Amino acid sequence: MPPPPCELFIATSAEAPGLSLGETPTFLNGINLAWVRYPDFAGSSGAGLSEAALPSVCGVEEAMRFLVANGGNALRVWMLQEPSETLKWRNGLVEGLANGVLLMAKTILELAVYYRVRVVFVLFNGALVRGPAACSLFSREDVLASLVEHAIEPLARELRGHASLAMWEVLNEGEGIVDSS
């Protein structure tokens, strides 16, 4: 499948300052939705979490209503901040997204269409990397390669060209994964 036209993405250019959508200058004004029910992006995606399916949809919709009522147009949503919960693992490597993650992402994007909101998905949180799974994503090339091949590329393919997807942010507060010692 060919990539969608560039005008579907928010971008910067050397010719014009700021962000643009195609030829139209665009200003994103919004809120950061780090989590509605931390750490469970997708509802009952992992062991020990509530059995209720997709419990955070109502919280996301409430945030969108608040955003629009106050003149905003963009929602920054953290996605995979707890890799042990949001990714499927096998023998120390990523084998895919946890159940519900893709459905939740699509649901958020569809809600955003309804509310005329742009979504920025933040893949990881560098400010708080804990546990061997999360640490291995940033320290082992084989784990990173499995992440890209089995989770990130399929996720990007599935969401490519969605009308409300403004952009991807790979890592929030990347300085958190730097060992300065």
PDB file of C-alpha atoms in Angstrom:
ATOM      1  CA  MET A   1       0.000   0.000   0.000  1.00  0.00           C
ATOM      2  CA  PRO A   2       1.551   3.357  -0.953  1.00  0.00           C
ATOM      3  CA  PRO A   3       1.871   5.986   1.745  1.00  0.00           C
ATOM      4  CA  PRO A   4      -0.894   8.587   1.890  1.00  0.00           C
ATOM      5  CA  PRO A   5      -0.346  11.999   0.346  1.00  0.00           C
ATOM      6  CA  CYS A   6       1.781  14.348   2.441  1.00  0.00           C
ATOM      7  CA  GLU A   7      -1.163  16.693   2.906  1.00  0.00           C
ATOM      8  CA  LEU A   8      -2.670  14.159   5.317  1.00  0.00           C
ATOM      9  CA  PHE A   9       0.080  14.791   7.859  1.00  0.00           C
ATOM     10  CA  ILE A  10       0.953  17.767  10.002  1.00  0.00           C
ATOM     11  CA  ALA A  11       4.474  18.794   8.966  1.00  0.00           C
ATOM     12  CA  THR A  12       7.105  21.481   9.082  1.00  0.00           C
ATOM     13  CA  SER A  13       8.863  22.943   6.091  1.00  0.00           C
ATOM     14  CA  ALA A  14      11.909  25.069   5.393  1.00  0.00           C
ATOM     15  CA  GLU A  15       9.742  27.475   3.371  1.00  0.00           C
ATOM     16  CA  ALA A  16       7.271  28.384   6.128  1.00  0.00           C
ATOM     17  CA  PRO A  17       7.652  28.580   9.896  1.00  0.00           C
ATOM     18  CA  GLY A  18       5.413  26.502  12.113  1.00  0.00           C
ATOM     19  CA  LEU A  19       3.246  23.516  11.264  1.00  0.00           C
ATOM     20  CA  SER A  20       1.175  22.992   8.156  1.00  0.00           C
ATOM     21  CA  LEU A  21      -1.391  20.554   6.838  1.00  0.00           C
ATOM     22  CA  GLY A  22      -0.692  20.482   3.122  1.00  0.00           C
ATOM     23  CA  GLU A  23      -0.462  24.163   2.210  1.00  0.00           C
ATOM     24  CA  THR A  24      -2.565  25.344   5.166  1.00  0.00           C
ATOM     25  CA  PRO A  25      -0.796  26.707   8.262  1.00  0.00           C
ATOM     26  CA  THR A  26      -1.945  24.710  11.282  1.00  0.00           C
ATOM     27  CA  PHE A  27      -1.730  25.426  14.974  1.00  0.00           C
ATOM     28  CA  LEU A  28      -2.165  22.560  17.414  1.00  0.00           C
ATOM     29  CA  ASN A  29      -3.624  23.698  20.710  1.00  0.00           C
ATOM     30  CA  GLY A  30      -4.450  20.982  23.154  1.00  0.00           C
ATOM     31  CA  ILE A  31      -3.860  18.877  26.181  1.00  0.00           C
ATOM     32  CA  ASN A  32      -1.638  15.995  27.188  1.00  0.00           C
ATOM     33  CA  LEU A  33      -3.555  12.869  28.074  1.00  0.00           C
ATOM     34  CA  ALA A  34      -0.795  10.795  29.596  1.00  0.00           C
ATOM     35  CA  TRP A  35      -3.281   8.216  30.818  1.00  0.00           C
ATOM     36  CA  VAL A  36      -6.888   7.917  31.787  1.00  0.00           C
ATOM     37  CA  ARG A  37      -6.406   4.746  33.753  1.00  0.00           C
ATOM     38  CA  TYR A  38      -2.683   4.244  34.119  1.00  0.00           C
ATOM     39  CA  PRO A  39      -1.009   2.007  32.977  1.00  0.00           C
ATOM     40  CA  ASP A  40      -3.805   0.370  31.033  1.00  0.00           C
ATOM     41  CA  PHE A  41      -3.996   2.015  27.598  1.00  0.00           C
ATOM     42  CA  ALA A  42      -6.121  -0.738  26.113  1.00  0.00           C
ATOM     43  CA  GLY A  43      -8.379  -1.959  28.848  1.00  0.00           C
ATOM     44  CA  SER A  44      -7.702  -5.412  30.224  1.00  0.00           C
ATOM     45  CA  SER A  45      -4.530  -5.825  28.173  1.00  0.00           C
ATOM     46  CA  GLY A  46      -2.350  -7.457  30.768  1.00  0.00           C
ATOM     47  CA  ALA A  47      -2.316  -9.657  33.825  1.00  0.00           C
ATOM     48  CA  GLY A  48      -3.605  -8.172  37.036  1.00  0.00           C
ATOM     49  CA  LEU A  49      -5.618  -5.435  35.368  1.00  0.00           C
ATOM     50  CA  SER A  50      -9.361  -4.922  35.541  1.00  0.00           C
ATOM     51  CA  GLU A  51     -11.503  -7.282  33.512  1.00  0.00           C
ATOM     52  CA  ALA A  52     -13.571  -4.409  32.084  1.00  0.00           C
ATOM     53  CA  ALA A  53     -12.926  -4.001  28.360  1.00  0.00           C
ATOM     54  CA  LEU A  54     -11.700  -0.612  27.131  1.00  0.00           C
ATOM     55  CA  PRO A  55     -12.543   1.288  30.311  1.00  0.00           C
ATOM     56  CA  SER A  56     -10.652   4.406  29.302  1.00  0.00           C
ATOM     57  CA  VAL A  57     -12.766   5.227  26.214  1.00  0.00           C
ATOM     58  CA  CYS A  58     -15.140   7.295  28.348  1.00  0.00           C
ATOM     59  CA  GLY A  59     -12.221   9.162  29.886  1.00  0.00           C
ATOM     60  CA  VAL A  60     -10.741   9.907  26.454  1.00  0.00           C
ATOM     61  CA  GLU A  61     -14.101  11.127  25.169  1.00  0.00           C
ATOM     62  CA  GLU A  62     -14.554  13.299  28.247  1.00  0.00           C
ATOM     63  CA  ALA A  63     -11.110  14.811  27.611  1.00  0.00           C
ATOM     64  CA  MET A  64     -12.056  15.516  23.982  1.00  0.00           C
ATOM     65  CA  ARG A  65     -15.310  17.213  25.009  1.00  0.00           C
ATOM     66  CA  PHE A  66     -13.393  19.356  27.503  1.00  0.00           C
ATOM     67  CA  LEU A  67     -10.750  20.148  24.902  1.00  0.00           C
ATOM     68  CA  VAL A  68     -13.236  21.268  22.241  1.00  0.00           C
ATOM     69  CA  ALA A  69     -15.366  23.225  24.730  1.00  0.00           C
ATOM     70  CA  ASN A  70     -12.250  25.210  25.632  1.00  0.00           C
ATOM     71  CA  GLY A  71     -11.088  25.922  22.079  1.00  0.00           C
ATOM     72  CA  GLY A  72      -8.542  23.128  21.689  1.00  0.00           C
ATOM     73  CA  ASN A  73      -7.944  20.978  18.634  1.00  0.00           C
ATOM     74  CA  ALA A  74      -5.241  18.450  19.596  1.00  0.00           C
ATOM     75  CA  LEU A  75      -4.867  15.610  22.057  1.00  0.00           C
ATOM     76  CA  ARG A  76      -1.493  14.083  22.915  1.00  0.00           C
ATOM     77  CA  VAL A  77      -2.060  10.483  24.012  1.00  0.00           C
ATOM     78  CA  TRP A  78       0.519   8.201  25.582  1.00  0.00           C
ATOM     79  CA  MET A  79       0.310   4.709  24.142  1.00  0.00           C
ATOM     80  CA  LEU A  80       2.924   2.166  25.158  1.00  0.00           C
ATOM     81  CA  GLN A  81       4.238   3.732  28.350  1.00  0.00           C
ATOM     82  CA  GLU A  82       4.267   0.380  30.142  1.00  0.00           C
ATOM     83  CA  PRO A  83       5.752  -2.046  27.574  1.00  0.00           C
ATOM     84  CA  SER A  84       5.225  -5.075  29.818  1.00  0.00           C
ATOM     85  CA  GLU A  85       1.457  -4.373  29.664  1.00  0.00           C
ATOM     86  CA  THR A  86       0.989  -3.011  26.137  1.00  0.00           C
ATOM     87  CA  LEU A  87       3.219  -5.358  24.142  1.00  0.00           C
ATOM     88  CA  LYS A  88       3.182  -9.146  23.729  1.00  0.00           C
ATOM     89  CA  TRP A  89       6.493 -10.729  24.705  1.00  0.00           C
ATOM     90  CA  ARG A  90       8.006 -14.124  23.981  1.00  0.00           C
ATOM     91  CA  ASN A  91      11.459 -15.257  25.029  1.00  0.00           C
ATOM     92  CA  GLY A  92      12.459 -11.670  25.778  1.00  0.00           C
ATOM     93  CA  LEU A  93      11.449 -10.312  22.349  1.00  0.00           C
ATOM     94  CA  VAL A  94       8.395  -8.360  21.221  1.00  0.00           C
ATOM     95  CA  GLU A  95       5.955 -10.437  19.206  1.00  0.00           C
ATOM     96  CA  GLY A  96       3.183  -7.866  18.808  1.00  0.00           C
ATOM     97  CA  LEU A  97       0.833  -5.418  20.449  1.00  0.00           C
ATOM     98  CA  ALA A  98      -1.135  -6.567  23.476  1.00  0.00           C
ATOM     99  CA  ASN A  99      -4.797  -7.360  22.960  1.00  0.00           C
ATOM    100  CA  GLY A 100      -6.857  -4.205  22.695  1.00  0.00           C
ATOM    101  CA  VAL A 101      -4.068  -1.723  21.927  1.00  0.00           C
ATOM    102  CA  LEU A 102      -4.860  -1.386  18.224  1.00  0.00           C
ATOM    103  CA  LEU A 103      -8.607  -1.288  18.879  1.00  0.00           C
ATOM    104  CA  MET A 104      -8.119   1.465  21.462  1.00  0.00           C
ATOM    105  CA  ALA A 105      -5.948   3.496  19.067  1.00  0.00           C
ATOM    106  CA  LYS A 106      -8.556   3.195  16.306  1.00  0.00           C
ATOM    107  CA  THR A 107     -11.342   4.078  18.741  1.00  0.00           C
ATOM    108  CA  ILE A 108      -9.498   7.208  19.868  1.00  0.00           C
ATOM    109  CA  LEU A 109      -8.927   8.242  16.256  1.00  0.00           C
ATOM    110  CA  GLU A 110     -12.603   7.732  15.386  1.00  0.00           C
ATOM    111  CA  LEU A 111     -13.708   9.750  18.418  1.00  0.00           C
ATOM    112  CA  ALA A 112     -11.279  12.446  17.316  1.00  0.00           C
ATOM    113  CA  VAL A 113     -12.917  12.586  13.878  1.00  0.00           C
ATOM    114  CA  TYR A 114     -16.287  13.119  15.546  1.00  0.00           C
ATOM    115  CA  TYR A 115     -14.928  15.904  17.785  1.00  0.00           C
ATOM    116  CA  ARG A 116     -12.700  17.359  15.025  1.00  0.00           C
ATOM    117  CA  VAL A 117      -9.581  16.827  17.098  1.00  0.00           C
ATOM    118  CA  ARG A 118      -6.087  15.867  15.925  1.00  0.00           C
ATOM    119  CA  VAL A 119      -4.267  13.117  17.829  1.00  0.00           C
ATOM    120  CA  VAL A 120      -0.557  12.873  18.583  1.00  0.00           C
ATOM    121  CA  PHE A 121       0.296   9.357  19.743  1.00  0.00           C
ATOM    122  CA  VAL A 122       3.325   9.168  22.054  1.00  0.00           C
ATOM    123  CA  LEU A 123       4.790   5.691  21.859  1.00  0.00           C
ATOM    124  CA  PHE A 124       7.014   5.564  24.965  1.00  0.00           C
ATOM    125  CA  ASN A 125       7.768   7.434  28.153  1.00  0.00           C
ATOM    126  CA  GLY A 126      11.487   7.865  28.796  1.00  0.00           C
ATOM    127  CA  ALA A 127      10.827   9.638  32.082  1.00  0.00           C
ATOM    128  CA  LEU A 128       9.905   6.395  33.788  1.00  0.00           C
ATOM    129  CA  VAL A 129      11.491   3.258  32.364  1.00  0.00           C
ATOM    130  CA  ARG A 130      11.099   0.373  34.763  1.00  0.00           C
ATOM    131  CA  GLY A 131      11.358  -3.352  34.607  1.00  0.00           C
ATOM    132  CA  PRO A 132      13.520  -5.569  32.439  1.00  0.00           C
ATOM    133  CA  ALA A 133      11.147  -5.480  29.434  1.00  0.00           C
ATOM    134  CA  ALA A 134      11.104  -1.681  29.185  1.00  0.00           C
ATOM    135  CA  CYS A 135      14.840  -1.416  29.760  1.00  0.00           C
ATOM    136  CA  SER A 136      15.600  -3.995  27.083  1.00  0.00           C
ATOM    137  CA  LEU A 137      13.724  -1.945  24.460  1.00  0.00           C
ATOM    138  CA  PHE A 138      16.327   0.767  24.773  1.00  0.00           C
ATOM    139  CA  SER A 139      19.421  -1.301  25.483  1.00  0.00           C
ATOM    140  CA  ARG A 140      19.277  -4.353  23.196  1.00  0.00           C
ATOM    141  CA  GLU A 141      19.287  -4.128  19.408  1.00  0.00           C
ATOM    142  CA  ASP A 142      17.505  -7.468  18.970  1.00  0.00           C
ATOM    143  CA  VAL A 143      14.632  -6.338  21.205  1.00  0.00           C
ATOM    144  CA  LEU A 144      14.399  -2.989  19.421  1.00  0.00           C
ATOM    145  CA  ALA A 145      14.338  -4.781  16.038  1.00  0.00           C
ATOM    146  CA  SER A 146      11.534  -7.085  17.247  1.00  0.00           C
ATOM    147  CA  LEU A 147       9.605  -4.048  18.515  1.00  0.00           C
ATOM    148  CA  VAL A 148       9.843  -2.268  15.172  1.00  0.00           C
ATOM    149  CA  GLU A 149       9.022  -5.352  13.102  1.00  0.00           C
ATOM    150  CA  HIS A 150       6.213  -6.816  15.191  1.00  0.00           C
ATOM    151  CA  ALA A 151       4.579  -3.807  16.865  1.00  0.00           C
ATOM    152  CA  ILE A 152       5.527  -0.397  15.456  1.00  0.00           C
ATOM    153  CA  GLU A 153       5.401  -1.181  11.729  1.00  0.00           C
ATOM    154  CA  PRO A 154       2.044  -3.028  11.975  1.00  0.00           C
ATOM    155  CA  LEU A 155       0.621  -0.233  14.143  1.00  0.00           C
ATOM    156  CA  ALA A 156       1.764   2.457  11.712  1.00  0.00           C
ATOM    157  CA  ARG A 157       0.410   0.464   8.746  1.00  0.00           C
ATOM    158  CA  GLU A 158      -2.998   0.058  10.404  1.00  0.00           C
ATOM    159  CA  LEU A 159      -3.323   3.739  11.325  1.00  0.00           C
ATOM    160  CA  ARG A 160      -1.682   5.202   8.197  1.00  0.00           C
ATOM    161  CA  GLY A 161      -3.678   7.980   6.607  1.00  0.00           C
ATOM    162  CA  HIS A 162      -6.285   8.260   9.347  1.00  0.00           C
ATOM    163  CA  ALA A 163      -7.888  11.691   9.142  1.00  0.00           C
ATOM    164  CA  SER A 164      -7.380  12.556  12.808  1.00  0.00           C
ATOM    165  CA  LEU A 165      -3.796  11.279  13.243  1.00  0.00           C
ATOM    166  CA  ALA A 166      -1.632  14.394  13.372  1.00  0.00           C
ATOM    167  CA  MET A 167       1.739  12.810  14.081  1.00  0.00           C
ATOM    168  CA  TRP A 168       3.705  10.244  16.041  1.00  0.00           C
ATOM    169  CA  GLU A 169       6.010  11.086  18.916  1.00  0.00           C
ATOM    170  CA  VAL A 170       8.442   8.273  19.583  1.00  0.00           C
ATOM    171  CA  LEU A 171       9.588   9.122  23.098  1.00  0.00           C
ATOM    172  CA  ASN A 172       8.451  11.477  25.837  1.00  0.00           C
ATOM    173  CA  GLU A 173      11.302  12.856  27.946  1.00  0.00           C
ATOM    174  CA  GLY A 174      14.056  10.857  26.266  1.00  0.00           C
ATOM    175  CA  GLU A 175      16.629  12.035  28.776  1.00  0.00           C
ATOM    176  CA  GLY A 176      15.167   9.470  31.168  1.00  0.00           C
ATOM    177  CA  ILE A 177      16.771   6.603  29.241  1.00  0.00           C
ATOM    178  CA  VAL A 178      20.249   8.124  29.146  1.00  0.00           C
ATOM    179  CA  ASP A 179      22.762   6.720  31.602  1.00  0.00           C
ATOM    180  CA  SER A 180      24.873   9.736  32.504  1.00  0.00           C
ATOM    181  CA  SER A 181      27.071   7.917  35.002  1.00  0.00           C
TER     182      SER A 181
END
